[in-house]
């Protein structure tokens, strides 16, 4: 822990509208309580910010005291870089202002907003933008790394829908970034992660969605996994933009619509969500019913906001988690074999392999339009996510993830993958995630954060 005097803390608090807290205080315990309990770093001081001015003051204090800086948006990240060890944590949790302008289809939200909070506000107007699959995830970290969700076929990544941002840079300037203002920074923010400053406000474009959408969830026994993936790789290529599709290796959830004897048994899944009317959804899912034999089937209308919370229970706060992902251009026979072999080997029912099948609008957006670290012709992001309920069981799930990844990466174009699905930011993987964009990102980093103040992230060191 850094040696900071009580007087210094008092002086800091005097310039902060939010709250300064230290170990032993309830506010501190609340701020350092992040999603992944496997992360044990602890800051010396937390500044829970009420606005941009607090962020400016917190950064100035950290600079004066020589403290490492971390930034917490939603705190819902496997790597847990919301936490510094011994430094100063900028906690944006109080910054949750959300406003929606339905006429212009725009929303603004503070840097500490979660997807559940943003979805709630936009859905009141029948609008939405692509967000994550778990509603407690922070809008900030997810958007800055890219942002994959149910609406990605319809409207691209979360970051593709960012139209403006307020950013506090390392030297304490408050900048606005958009296509027309600080456009290099705006390009970098859309996929380049938390490298370039603290985003205190996001402005997004919205799309008409719901409020009711159509869910088609199909679970298959491990014996039918090969048939399911063989079918799915053709099926997903023919889908329209107005749907979301998701494949997975998982444990059958203990839900009321599932026979009790199947609860927690290994399975594979296809989930198709239709954003059009019920008839078009029935037409979309008809080939699944005609070709395959699911052990569980749930076809029902569902509020979009509830869809966004559907996986919340499967990703409880305070679990011990580790993940690693690969980009696949195609679901080849070899890749399917690895998935079929490794998925059922996990020990914890919470561990799973979500497979994001990309297409539609995501693919039609120019790769060069943002820093996002993945080309637009990627077919799939396969995430291997190990989650244990206790510290004792963590090593087994981490080994499962690493073993599966080592085999699956043989079928990928390289080790680079989605930066938001990395628990460890081995440098070659971050660099190869960004490919040819990496040099430009290093130049922009040198302009906005030459001393690499913001390095607790998928770090891109400044050029030179
Ligand atoms: C259970 C679970 C489900 C997920 N599902 C999806 C999904 O469906 N789609 C998807 O794309 N991703 C998903 N993710 C990954 C998620 O996008 C990342 O973990 C993301 O970093 C979370 O953002 P956060 O703000 O909650 O995290 P935090 O831990 O608060 O922050 C993560 C990183 O972002 C930086 N950061 C946070 N806020 C700011 C800010 N305001 N300004 C600058 N930098 C900031 C931090 O410094 C840190 O490096 C999921 C993660 C989990 C744990």
Short mmCIF file of C-alpha atoms and ligand atoms in Angstrom, two decimals:
data_model
loop_
_atom_site.label_atom_id
_atom_site.label_comp_id
_atom_site.label_asym_id
_atom_site.label_seq_id
_atom_site.Cartn_x
_atom_site.Cartn_y
_atom_site.Cartn_z
CA UNK A 1 0.00 0.00 0.00
CA UNK A 2 1.26 3.47 -0.85
CA UNK A 3 2.09 5.78 2.03
CA UNK A 4 -0.52 8.53 1.74
CA UNK A 5 -1.11 10.81 4.70
CA UNK A 6 -4.56 11.49 6.16
CA UNK A 7 -4.02 15.17 5.34
CA UNK A 8 -3.40 14.37 1.68
CA UNK A 9 -6.58 12.30 1.59
CA UNK A 10 -8.54 15.14 3.22
CA UNK A 11 -7.17 17.60 0.67
CA UNK A 12 -8.11 15.22 -2.14
CA UNK A 13 -11.64 14.79 -0.77
CA UNK A 14 -12.05 18.56 -0.55
CA UNK A 15 -11.75 18.79 -4.34
CA UNK A 16 -13.96 15.78 -5.10
CA UNK A 17 -17.77 15.92 -5.38
CA UNK A 18 -17.88 12.12 -5.12
CA UNK A 19 -16.26 10.00 -2.44
CA UNK A 20 -12.66 9.19 -1.53
CA UNK A 21 -12.27 5.92 0.36
CA UNK A 22 -9.50 3.81 1.84
CA UNK A 23 -9.14 0.20 3.04
CA UNK A 24 -11.36 -0.50 6.03
CA UNK A 25 -14.22 1.70 4.81
CA UNK A 26 -17.51 0.29 3.50
CA UNK A 27 -17.37 2.50 0.37
CA UNK A 28 -13.93 1.09 -0.43
CA UNK A 29 -15.13 -2.51 -0.02
CA UNK A 30 -18.03 -1.81 -2.34
CA UNK A 31 -15.83 -0.21 -5.01
CA UNK A 32 -13.20 -2.97 -5.05
CA UNK A 33 -15.82 -5.73 -5.20
CA UNK A 34 -15.53 -6.68 -8.86
CA UNK A 35 -17.07 -9.57 -10.79
CA UNK A 36 -14.01 -11.85 -10.90
CA UNK A 37 -13.10 -12.89 -7.35
CA UNK A 38 -9.84 -14.46 -8.61
CA UNK A 39 -8.36 -10.94 -8.87
CA UNK A 40 -6.82 -10.01 -5.53
CA UNK A 41 -5.13 -6.66 -6.31
CA UNK A 42 -6.16 -3.88 -3.93
CA UNK A 43 -5.73 -0.11 -4.46
CA UNK A 44 -4.45 2.24 -1.73
CA UNK A 45 -7.18 4.74 -2.46
CA UNK A 46 -10.43 4.79 -4.42
CA UNK A 47 -11.98 7.92 -5.89
CA UNK A 48 -15.64 7.25 -6.67
CA UNK A 49 -16.29 10.03 -9.16
CA UNK A 50 -19.45 12.11 -9.51
CA UNK A 51 -18.34 13.75 -12.77
CA UNK A 52 -15.48 14.59 -15.12
CA UNK A 53 -14.01 17.18 -12.75
CA UNK A 54 -13.51 14.43 -10.14
CA UNK A 55 -11.67 12.33 -12.71
CA UNK A 56 -9.40 15.29 -13.53
CA UNK A 57 -8.65 15.82 -9.83
CA UNK A 58 -8.08 12.13 -9.17
CA UNK A 59 -5.61 11.92 -12.05
CA UNK A 60 -3.74 15.01 -10.80
CA UNK A 61 -3.48 13.48 -7.31
CA UNK A 62 -2.22 10.17 -8.71
CA UNK A 63 0.39 12.04 -10.76
CA UNK A 64 1.57 14.05 -7.73
CA UNK A 65 1.78 10.99 -5.49
CA UNK A 66 3.27 8.73 -8.18
CA UNK A 67 0.35 6.28 -7.93
CA UNK A 68 -0.57 3.71 -10.57
CA UNK A 69 -4.05 4.38 -11.99
CA UNK A 70 -6.84 1.91 -12.68
CA UNK A 71 -10.32 2.66 -14.04
CA UNK A 72 -13.54 0.89 -13.10
CA UNK A 73 -16.52 1.05 -15.44
CA UNK A 74 -18.76 -1.94 -14.71
CA UNK A 75 -16.02 -4.02 -13.01
CA UNK A 76 -17.27 -6.96 -15.08
CA UNK A 77 -14.07 -8.14 -16.64
CA UNK A 78 -12.10 -11.37 -16.40
CA UNK A 79 -8.71 -9.63 -16.22
CA UNK A 80 -9.99 -7.41 -13.41
CA UNK A 81 -7.94 -4.38 -14.43
CA UNK A 82 -10.41 -2.15 -12.64
CA UNK A 83 -8.11 -2.91 -9.69
CA UNK A 84 -4.56 -1.60 -9.23
CA UNK A 85 -2.28 -3.04 -6.58
CA UNK A 86 -1.43 -0.17 -4.25
CA UNK A 87 -2.38 2.63 -6.65
CA UNK A 88 -5.42 4.84 -7.16
CA UNK A 89 -8.64 3.45 -8.56
CA UNK A 90 -10.89 5.79 -10.51
CA UNK A 91 -14.33 4.35 -9.82
CA UNK A 92 -16.99 5.53 -12.27
CA UNK A 93 -19.80 3.50 -10.69
CA UNK A 94 -21.70 6.64 -9.52
CA UNK A 95 -21.72 8.06 -13.08
CA UNK A 96 -24.87 6.40 -14.38
CA UNK A 97 -26.81 9.29 -15.93
CA UNK A 98 -28.72 8.01 -18.94
CA UNK A 99 -30.73 10.20 -21.31
CA UNK A 100 -32.54 9.13 -24.46
CA UNK A 101 -33.65 11.36 -27.31
CA UNK A 102 -36.19 9.15 -29.05
CA UNK A 103 -36.73 11.59 -31.93
CA UNK A 104 -33.09 11.59 -33.01
CA UNK A 105 -32.56 7.98 -31.85
CA UNK A 106 -29.62 8.90 -29.67
CA UNK A 107 -28.69 7.98 -26.08
CA UNK A 108 -26.07 9.38 -23.74
CA UNK A 109 -24.81 7.58 -20.65
CA UNK A 110 -22.19 8.07 -17.97
CA UNK A 111 -18.98 6.01 -17.83
CA UNK A 112 -20.27 3.80 -14.98
CA UNK A 113 -23.51 2.69 -16.64
CA UNK A 114 -24.29 -1.01 -17.08
CA UNK A 115 -26.06 -2.52 -20.08
CA UNK A 116 -29.11 -3.33 -17.94
CA UNK A 117 -29.43 0.36 -17.03
CA UNK A 118 -28.95 1.56 -20.61
CA UNK A 119 -31.29 -1.09 -22.07
CA UNK A 120 -33.96 -0.16 -19.52
CA UNK A 121 -33.88 3.48 -20.63
CA UNK A 122 -33.72 2.86 -24.39
CA UNK A 123 -36.37 0.11 -24.34
CA UNK A 124 -38.84 2.55 -22.79
CA UNK A 125 -38.83 4.04 -26.33
CA UNK A 126 -38.63 0.71 -28.22
CA UNK A 127 -34.98 1.43 -29.06
CA UNK A 128 -31.67 -0.35 -28.41
CA UNK A 129 -28.09 -0.75 -29.57
CA UNK A 130 -25.86 -3.83 -29.54
CA UNK A 131 -24.76 -4.59 -25.96
CA UNK A 132 -23.38 -7.62 -24.14
CA UNK A 133 -25.16 -10.86 -23.24
CA UNK A 134 -25.05 -10.18 -19.48
CA UNK A 135 -26.86 -7.10 -18.22
CA UNK A 136 -24.46 -6.22 -15.37
CA UNK A 137 -21.53 -5.74 -17.77
CA UNK A 138 -20.26 -2.17 -18.02
CA UNK A 139 -21.13 -0.19 -21.15
CA UNK A 140 -17.65 1.37 -20.95
CA UNK A 141 -15.27 -1.59 -21.02
CA UNK A 142 -17.44 -3.55 -23.45
CA UNK A 143 -17.80 -0.66 -25.93
CA UNK A 144 -14.17 0.42 -25.77
CA UNK A 145 -12.99 -3.10 -26.63
CA UNK A 146 -15.59 -3.56 -29.42
CA UNK A 147 -18.87 -4.98 -28.08
CA UNK A 148 -20.52 -8.14 -29.41
CA UNK A 149 -24.14 -8.92 -28.69
CA UNK A 150 -27.50 -10.17 -29.92
CA UNK A 151 -27.89 -7.13 -32.17
CA UNK A 152 -24.52 -7.39 -33.94
CA UNK A 153 -26.02 -8.85 -37.14
CA UNK A 154 -28.55 -6.02 -37.15
CA UNK A 155 -26.32 -3.10 -36.20
CA UNK A 156 -22.66 -4.15 -35.82
CA UNK A 157 -20.61 -3.78 -32.65
CA UNK A 158 -21.48 -1.51 -29.72
CA UNK A 159 -18.49 0.60 -30.77
CA UNK A 160 -19.84 0.87 -34.33
CA UNK A 161 -22.79 2.72 -32.79
CA UNK A 162 -20.72 5.16 -30.76
CA UNK A 163 -21.14 8.64 -32.20
CA UNK A 164 -19.36 10.70 -29.57
CA UNK A 165 -17.52 10.50 -26.26
CA UNK A 166 -16.30 12.81 -23.52
CA UNK A 167 -12.79 11.78 -22.52
CA UNK A 168 -10.46 12.87 -19.72
CA UNK A 169 -6.91 12.42 -20.98
CA UNK A 170 -3.88 11.51 -18.88
CA UNK A 171 -2.82 15.18 -18.60
CA UNK A 172 -6.26 16.18 -17.29
CA UNK A 173 -7.81 17.69 -20.41
CA UNK A 174 -11.52 17.08 -21.01
CA UNK A 175 -11.98 16.40 -24.73
CA UNK A 176 -14.89 15.57 -26.94
CA UNK A 177 -14.26 12.92 -29.58
CA UNK A 178 -16.41 12.24 -32.61
CA UNK A 179 -16.00 11.91 -36.37
CA UNK A 180 -15.54 15.67 -36.61
CA UNK A 181 -13.58 16.38 -33.41
CA UNK A 182 -10.35 14.67 -32.30
CA UNK A 183 -11.18 12.07 -34.93
CA UNK A 184 -7.97 10.09 -34.36
CA UNK A 185 -8.94 9.65 -30.70
CA UNK A 186 -12.50 8.72 -31.73
CA UNK A 187 -11.16 6.07 -34.12
CA UNK A 188 -8.95 4.63 -31.35
CA UNK A 189 -11.69 4.59 -28.71
CA UNK A 190 -13.81 2.31 -30.88
CA UNK A 191 -12.00 -0.95 -30.14
CA UNK A 192 -8.68 0.27 -28.71
CA UNK A 193 -9.82 -0.33 -25.11
CA UNK A 194 -9.13 1.92 -22.13
CA UNK A 195 -5.72 2.99 -23.47
CA UNK A 196 -6.47 6.59 -24.41
CA UNK A 197 -8.23 8.20 -21.47
CA UNK A 198 -11.17 7.90 -19.11
CA UNK A 199 -14.46 8.04 -20.98
CA UNK A 200 -16.91 9.87 -18.77
CA UNK A 201 -19.81 9.98 -21.24
CA UNK A 202 -20.82 7.93 -24.28
CA UNK A 203 -23.25 8.96 -27.01
CA UNK A 204 -24.78 6.18 -29.10
CA UNK A 205 -27.00 5.77 -32.15
CA UNK A 206 -30.11 3.65 -31.46
CA UNK A 207 -32.28 1.32 -33.53
CA UNK A 208 -35.91 0.22 -33.25
CA UNK A 209 -35.93 -3.13 -31.37
CA UNK A 210 -38.72 -4.95 -29.54
CA UNK A 211 -39.96 -4.41 -26.91
CA UNK A 212 -40.95 -8.06 -27.68
CA UNK A 213 -38.51 -10.24 -29.61
CA UNK A 214 -38.66 -13.99 -30.39
CA UNK A 215 -36.48 -16.56 -28.69
CA UNK A 216 -35.67 -19.98 -30.13
CA UNK A 217 -33.45 -21.98 -27.79
CA UNK A 218 -32.47 -25.56 -28.67
CA UNK A 219 -30.26 -27.86 -26.59
CA UNK A 220 -28.65 -31.04 -27.90
CA UNK A 221 -27.08 -34.04 -26.22
CA UNK A 222 -23.29 -34.42 -26.60
CA UNK A 223 -23.95 -37.34 -28.98
CA UNK A 224 -25.72 -34.95 -31.34
CA UNK A 225 -23.05 -32.24 -31.08
CA UNK A 226 -21.37 -33.17 -34.38
CA UNK A 227 -24.71 -33.07 -36.20
CA UNK A 228 -25.57 -29.73 -34.58
CA UNK A 229 -22.32 -27.99 -35.55
CA UNK A 230 -22.36 -29.53 -39.03
CA UNK A 231 -25.85 -28.10 -39.52
CA UNK A 232 -25.15 -24.78 -37.80
CA UNK A 233 -22.24 -23.73 -39.99
CA UNK A 234 -24.45 -23.75 -43.09
CA UNK A 235 -27.51 -22.48 -41.26
CA UNK A 236 -25.83 -19.29 -39.95
CA UNK A 237 -24.59 -18.22 -43.38
CA UNK A 238 -28.17 -18.02 -44.70
CA UNK A 239 -29.59 -15.89 -41.85
CA UNK A 240 -30.92 -12.36 -42.38
CA UNK A 241 -29.74 -9.29 -40.43
CA UNK A 242 -32.92 -9.19 -38.31
CA UNK A 243 -31.84 -11.96 -35.97
CA UNK A 244 -29.15 -12.88 -33.48
CA UNK A 245 -27.54 -16.30 -33.34
CA UNK A 246 -25.39 -17.95 -30.73
CA UNK A 247 -23.90 -21.44 -30.43
CA UNK A 248 -22.47 -22.93 -27.24
CA UNK A 249 -21.06 -25.85 -25.35
CA UNK A 250 -22.55 -25.67 -21.86
CA UNK A 251 -24.30 -27.45 -18.98
CA UNK A 252 -28.08 -27.71 -19.20
CA UNK A 253 -29.45 -24.92 -16.96
CA UNK A 254 -31.71 -25.94 -14.04
CA UNK A 255 -34.67 -23.99 -15.44
CA UNK A 256 -38.37 -24.89 -15.05
CA UNK A 257 -38.71 -25.60 -18.79
CA UNK A 258 -36.02 -28.33 -18.55
CA UNK A 259 -36.77 -31.88 -17.22
CA UNK A 260 -35.00 -32.27 -13.84
CA UNK A 261 -32.96 -35.30 -14.96
CA UNK A 262 -31.20 -33.14 -17.55
CA UNK A 263 -30.17 -30.35 -15.16
CA UNK A 264 -26.41 -29.67 -15.25
CA UNK A 265 -25.69 -32.39 -17.83
CA UNK A 266 -23.34 -31.44 -20.70
CA UNK A 267 -24.99 -30.18 -23.88
CA UNK A 268 -24.58 -28.06 -27.00
CA UNK A 269 -26.88 -25.20 -27.93
CA UNK A 270 -28.19 -23.14 -30.82
CA UNK A 271 -30.04 -19.97 -29.84
CA UNK A 272 -31.73 -17.87 -32.51
CA UNK A 273 -33.41 -14.59 -31.60
CA UNK A 274 -35.72 -13.02 -34.17
CA UNK A 275 -36.21 -9.24 -34.25
CA UNK A 276 -39.04 -9.36 -36.79
CA UNK A 277 -42.53 -10.81 -36.35
CA UNK A 278 -43.44 -14.26 -35.01
CA UNK A 279 -44.07 -15.79 -38.46
CA UNK A 280 -40.66 -14.80 -39.78
CA UNK A 281 -39.07 -16.25 -36.64
CA UNK A 282 -40.93 -19.53 -37.13
CA UNK A 283 -39.60 -19.63 -40.70
CA UNK A 284 -36.06 -18.95 -39.45
CA UNK A 285 -36.04 -21.78 -36.92
CA UNK A 286 -37.99 -24.29 -39.02
CA UNK A 287 -34.81 -25.89 -40.49
CA UNK A 288 -33.51 -26.58 -36.96
CA UNK A 289 -36.68 -28.45 -36.05
CA UNK A 290 -36.78 -30.29 -39.38
CA UNK A 291 -33.13 -31.40 -39.33
CA UNK A 292 -32.10 -31.93 -35.71
CA UNK A 293 -33.43 -33.60 -32.55
CA UNK A 294 -33.15 -31.27 -29.56
CA UNK A 295 -33.40 -32.60 -26.00
CA UNK A 296 -34.83 -29.23 -24.89
CA UNK A 297 -36.66 -26.61 -26.91
CA UNK A 298 -37.96 -23.20 -25.85
CA UNK A 299 -39.65 -21.04 -28.46
CA UNK A 300 -41.34 -17.99 -27.01
CA UNK A 301 -41.77 -14.24 -27.32
CA UNK A 302 -39.63 -12.45 -24.74
CA UNK A 303 -39.08 -8.77 -23.87
CA UNK A 304 -35.74 -7.63 -25.31
CA UNK A 305 -34.74 -6.36 -21.83
CA UNK A 306 -35.38 -9.88 -20.40
CA UNK A 307 -33.37 -11.46 -23.23
CA UNK A 308 -30.47 -9.23 -22.19
CA UNK A 309 -30.71 -10.67 -18.66
CA UNK A 310 -31.20 -14.30 -19.70
CA UNK A 311 -27.59 -15.31 -18.99
CA UNK A 312 -27.14 -13.21 -15.80
CA UNK A 313 -27.76 -16.14 -13.47
CA UNK A 314 -25.19 -18.23 -15.30
CA UNK A 315 -22.48 -15.63 -14.65
CA UNK A 316 -22.83 -14.83 -10.94
CA UNK A 317 -20.87 -12.00 -9.34
CA UNK A 318 -17.92 -13.12 -7.19
CA UNK A 319 -17.00 -16.30 -9.05
CA UNK A 320 -13.41 -17.29 -9.95
CA UNK A 321 -13.06 -16.97 -13.68
CA UNK A 322 -10.59 -17.30 -16.55
CA UNK A 323 -11.17 -17.06 -20.30
CA UNK A 324 -9.35 -17.22 -23.60
CA UNK A 325 -10.80 -16.90 -27.09
CA UNK A 326 -9.98 -17.49 -30.75
CA UNK A 327 -11.21 -15.97 -33.99
CA UNK A 328 -12.22 -18.55 -36.60
CA UNK A 329 -12.92 -17.72 -40.21
CA UNK A 330 -14.83 -20.97 -40.58
CA UNK A 331 -16.12 -23.72 -38.37
CA UNK A 332 -13.98 -26.41 -39.97
CA UNK A 333 -14.28 -30.12 -39.17
CA UNK A 334 -11.03 -29.84 -37.20
CA UNK A 335 -12.32 -26.94 -35.08
CA UNK A 336 -15.60 -28.75 -34.44
CA UNK A 337 -13.71 -31.86 -33.31
CA UNK A 338 -11.77 -29.78 -30.75
CA UNK A 339 -14.96 -28.19 -29.43
CA UNK A 340 -16.72 -31.57 -29.19
CA UNK A 341 -13.76 -33.11 -27.42
CA UNK A 342 -13.05 -30.36 -24.88
CA UNK A 343 -16.45 -28.83 -24.07
CA UNK A 344 -17.73 -31.77 -21.97
CA UNK A 345 -14.43 -31.98 -20.00
CA UNK A 346 -15.08 -28.90 -17.89
CA UNK A 347 -15.67 -29.54 -14.19
CA UNK A 348 -17.86 -26.58 -13.25
CA UNK A 349 -21.44 -26.25 -14.55
CA UNK A 350 -20.80 -22.51 -14.91
CA UNK A 351 -17.94 -22.99 -17.38
CA UNK A 352 -19.03 -22.84 -20.99
CA UNK A 353 -18.01 -22.10 -24.56
CA UNK A 354 -20.09 -19.30 -26.08
CA UNK A 355 -19.59 -19.16 -29.85
CA UNK A 356 -20.55 -15.86 -31.49
CA UNK A 357 -21.47 -16.43 -35.15
CA UNK A 358 -20.84 -13.12 -36.90
CA UNK A 359 -22.52 -11.87 -40.04
CA UNK A 360 -24.98 -9.30 -41.37
CA UNK A 361 -24.18 -5.65 -40.64
CA UNK A 362 -21.08 -6.59 -38.62
CA UNK A 363 -19.44 -7.86 -41.79
CA UNK A 364 -20.49 -4.96 -44.02
CA UNK A 365 -18.85 -2.27 -41.89
CA UNK A 366 -15.44 -1.16 -43.18
CA UNK A 367 -12.74 -2.72 -40.97
CA UNK A 368 -10.67 0.45 -41.19
CA UNK A 369 -13.45 2.68 -39.85
CA UNK A 370 -12.47 1.89 -36.24
CA UNK A 371 -9.67 0.40 -34.18
CA UNK A 372 -11.61 -2.78 -33.42
CA UNK A 373 -9.13 -5.63 -33.30
CA UNK A 374 -10.74 -8.11 -35.60
CA UNK A 375 -11.33 -8.16 -39.32
CA UNK A 376 -14.89 -8.02 -40.63
CA UNK A 377 -14.58 -11.33 -42.42
CA UNK A 378 -14.23 -13.31 -39.19
CA UNK A 379 -16.96 -15.96 -39.02
CA UNK A 380 -16.84 -16.85 -35.33
CA UNK A 381 -15.47 -15.78 -31.98
CA UNK A 382 -15.12 -18.88 -29.82
CA UNK A 383 -14.74 -17.99 -26.18
CA UNK A 384 -13.61 -20.61 -23.68
CA UNK A 385 -14.85 -19.42 -20.33
CA UNK A 386 -13.93 -21.23 -17.12
CA UNK A 387 -15.85 -20.25 -14.00
CA UNK A 388 -15.43 -21.88 -10.59
CA UNK A 389 -17.55 -21.22 -7.52
CA UNK A 390 -14.53 -21.37 -5.18
CA UNK A 391 -10.83 -20.50 -5.22
CA UNK A 392 -10.00 -24.22 -4.75
CA UNK A 393 -11.71 -25.15 -8.02
CA UNK A 394 -10.21 -22.29 -10.06
CA UNK A 395 -7.05 -24.09 -11.26
CA UNK A 396 -9.04 -26.95 -12.78
CA UNK A 397 -11.23 -24.57 -14.83
CA UNK A 398 -8.22 -22.50 -15.90
CA UNK A 399 -6.44 -25.66 -17.09
CA UNK A 400 -9.54 -26.67 -19.03
CA UNK A 401 -9.55 -23.27 -20.77
CA UNK A 402 -5.84 -23.35 -21.56
CA UNK A 403 -5.88 -26.94 -22.88
CA UNK A 404 -8.87 -26.32 -25.09
CA UNK A 405 -7.43 -23.02 -26.40
CA UNK A 406 -4.06 -24.66 -27.22
CA UNK A 407 -5.85 -27.17 -29.46
CA UNK A 408 -8.38 -24.75 -30.96
CA UNK A 409 -5.85 -22.05 -31.86
CA UNK A 410 -4.31 -24.55 -34.30
CA UNK A 411 -7.44 -24.00 -36.40
CA UNK A 412 -7.38 -20.19 -36.19
CA UNK A 413 -5.47 -17.72 -38.35
CA UNK A 414 -3.29 -16.68 -35.38
CA UNK A 415 -3.17 -16.12 -31.62
CA UNK A 416 -4.80 -12.67 -31.77
CA UNK A 417 -8.39 -12.47 -30.65
CA UNK A 418 -11.01 -10.18 -29.14
CA UNK A 419 -9.28 -8.08 -26.45
CA UNK A 420 -12.37 -8.14 -24.23
CA UNK A 421 -12.07 -11.93 -23.97
CA UNK A 422 -8.52 -12.04 -22.60
CA UNK A 423 -7.72 -12.70 -18.94
CA UNK A 424 -4.00 -12.36 -19.55
CA UNK A 425 -2.81 -9.75 -22.02
CA UNK A 426 0.21 -11.54 -23.38
CA UNK A 427 1.69 -8.85 -25.63
CA UNK A 428 1.86 -10.91 -28.78
CA UNK A 429 -1.87 -11.61 -28.52
CA UNK A 430 -2.84 -7.94 -28.14
CA UNK A 431 -0.53 -6.94 -30.98
CA UNK A 432 -1.81 -9.66 -33.25
CA UNK A 433 -5.42 -8.85 -32.35
CA UNK A 434 -4.90 -5.39 -33.85
CA UNK A 435 -2.69 -6.52 -36.74
CA UNK A 436 -1.88 -3.65 -39.11
CA UNK A 437 -3.80 -1.19 -36.88
CA UNK A 438 -1.33 -1.61 -34.03
CA UNK A 439 1.21 0.96 -35.30
CA UNK A 440 -1.47 3.62 -35.71
CA UNK A 441 -2.79 2.86 -32.23
CA UNK A 442 0.72 3.28 -30.80
CA UNK A 443 1.00 6.69 -32.51
CA UNK A 444 -2.36 7.82 -31.11
CA UNK A 445 -1.37 6.50 -27.68
CA UNK A 446 1.82 8.60 -27.87
CA UNK A 447 -0.33 11.70 -28.57
CA UNK A 448 -2.88 11.21 -25.78
CA UNK A 449 -1.03 9.14 -23.16
CA UNK A 450 2.73 9.35 -23.81
CA UNK A 451 3.61 8.11 -20.30
CA UNK A 452 1.28 5.12 -20.50
CA UNK A 453 -0.68 6.20 -17.42
CA UNK A 454 -3.55 3.99 -18.63
CA UNK A 455 -1.74 0.67 -18.82
CA UNK A 456 -4.05 -1.57 -16.80
CA UNK A 457 -5.88 -2.80 -19.88
CA UNK A 458 -5.11 -4.64 -23.14
CA UNK A 459 -2.13 -2.35 -23.23
CA UNK A 460 -0.78 -0.64 -26.32
CA UNK A 461 2.48 1.05 -25.31
CA UNK A 462 3.04 4.49 -26.88
CA UNK A 463 5.17 4.70 -30.03
CA UNK A 464 8.78 5.58 -29.34
C1 LIG B 1 -19.94 -12.57 -17.62
C2 LIG B 1 -19.40 -11.74 -18.73
C3 LIG B 1 -20.10 -11.67 -19.93
C4 LIG B 1 -19.59 -10.92 -20.99
N1 LIG B 1 -20.29 -10.87 -22.17
C5 LIG B 1 -19.82 -10.14 -23.20
C6 LIG B 1 -20.56 -10.02 -24.42
O1 LIG B 1 -21.64 -10.55 -24.56
N2 LIG B 1 -20.03 -9.28 -25.42
C7 LIG B 1 -18.82 -8.64 -25.29
O2 LIG B 1 -18.40 -7.97 -26.24
N3 LIG B 1 -18.12 -8.72 -24.14
C8 LIG B 1 -18.58 -9.45 -23.10
N4 LIG B 1 -17.86 -9.53 -21.94
C9 LIG B 1 -16.54 -8.92 -21.87
C10 LIG B 1 -16.64 -7.46 -21.50
O3 LIG B 1 -16.89 -6.71 -22.66
C11 LIG B 1 -15.34 -6.97 -20.88
O4 LIG B 1 -15.03 -7.74 -19.78
C12 LIG B 1 -15.40 -5.49 -20.51
O5 LIG B 1 -14.09 -5.06 -20.24
C13 LIG B 1 -16.27 -5.22 -19.31
O6 LIG B 1 -16.37 -3.85 -19.11
P1 LIG B 1 -16.59 -3.23 -17.64
O7 LIG B 1 -16.69 -1.77 -17.80
O8 LIG B 1 -17.70 -3.96 -16.99
O9 LIG B 1 -15.25 -3.70 -16.91
P2 LIG B 1 -14.15 -2.96 -16.03
O10 LIG B 1 -13.45 -4.06 -15.32
O11 LIG B 1 -14.71 -1.87 -15.24
O12 LIG B 1 -13.17 -2.37 -17.12
C14 LIG B 1 -12.51 -3.18 -18.04
C15 LIG B 1 -11.41 -2.39 -18.74
O13 LIG B 1 -11.95 -1.24 -19.40
C16 LIG B 1 -11.36 -0.05 -18.90
N5 LIG B 1 -12.43 0.92 -18.66
C17 LIG B 1 -13.59 0.68 -18.01
N6 LIG B 1 -14.34 1.78 -17.99
C18 LIG B 1 -13.65 2.74 -18.63
C19 LIG B 1 -13.92 4.10 -18.97
N7 LIG B 1 -15.07 4.68 -18.63
N8 LIG B 1 -12.97 4.79 -19.65
C20 LIG B 1 -11.82 4.20 -20.02
N9 LIG B 1 -11.52 2.92 -19.73
C21 LIG B 1 -12.43 2.20 -19.06
C22 LIG B 1 -10.67 -0.44 -17.60
O14 LIG B 1 -9.56 0.31 -17.35
C23 LIG B 1 -10.34 -1.89 -17.81
O15 LIG B 1 -9.09 -2.04 -18.42
C24 LIG B 1 -18.36 -10.23 -20.84
C25 LIG B 1 -17.68 -10.28 -19.62
C26 LIG B 1 -18.19 -11.02 -18.57
C27 LIG B 1 -17.44 -11.07 -17.27
#
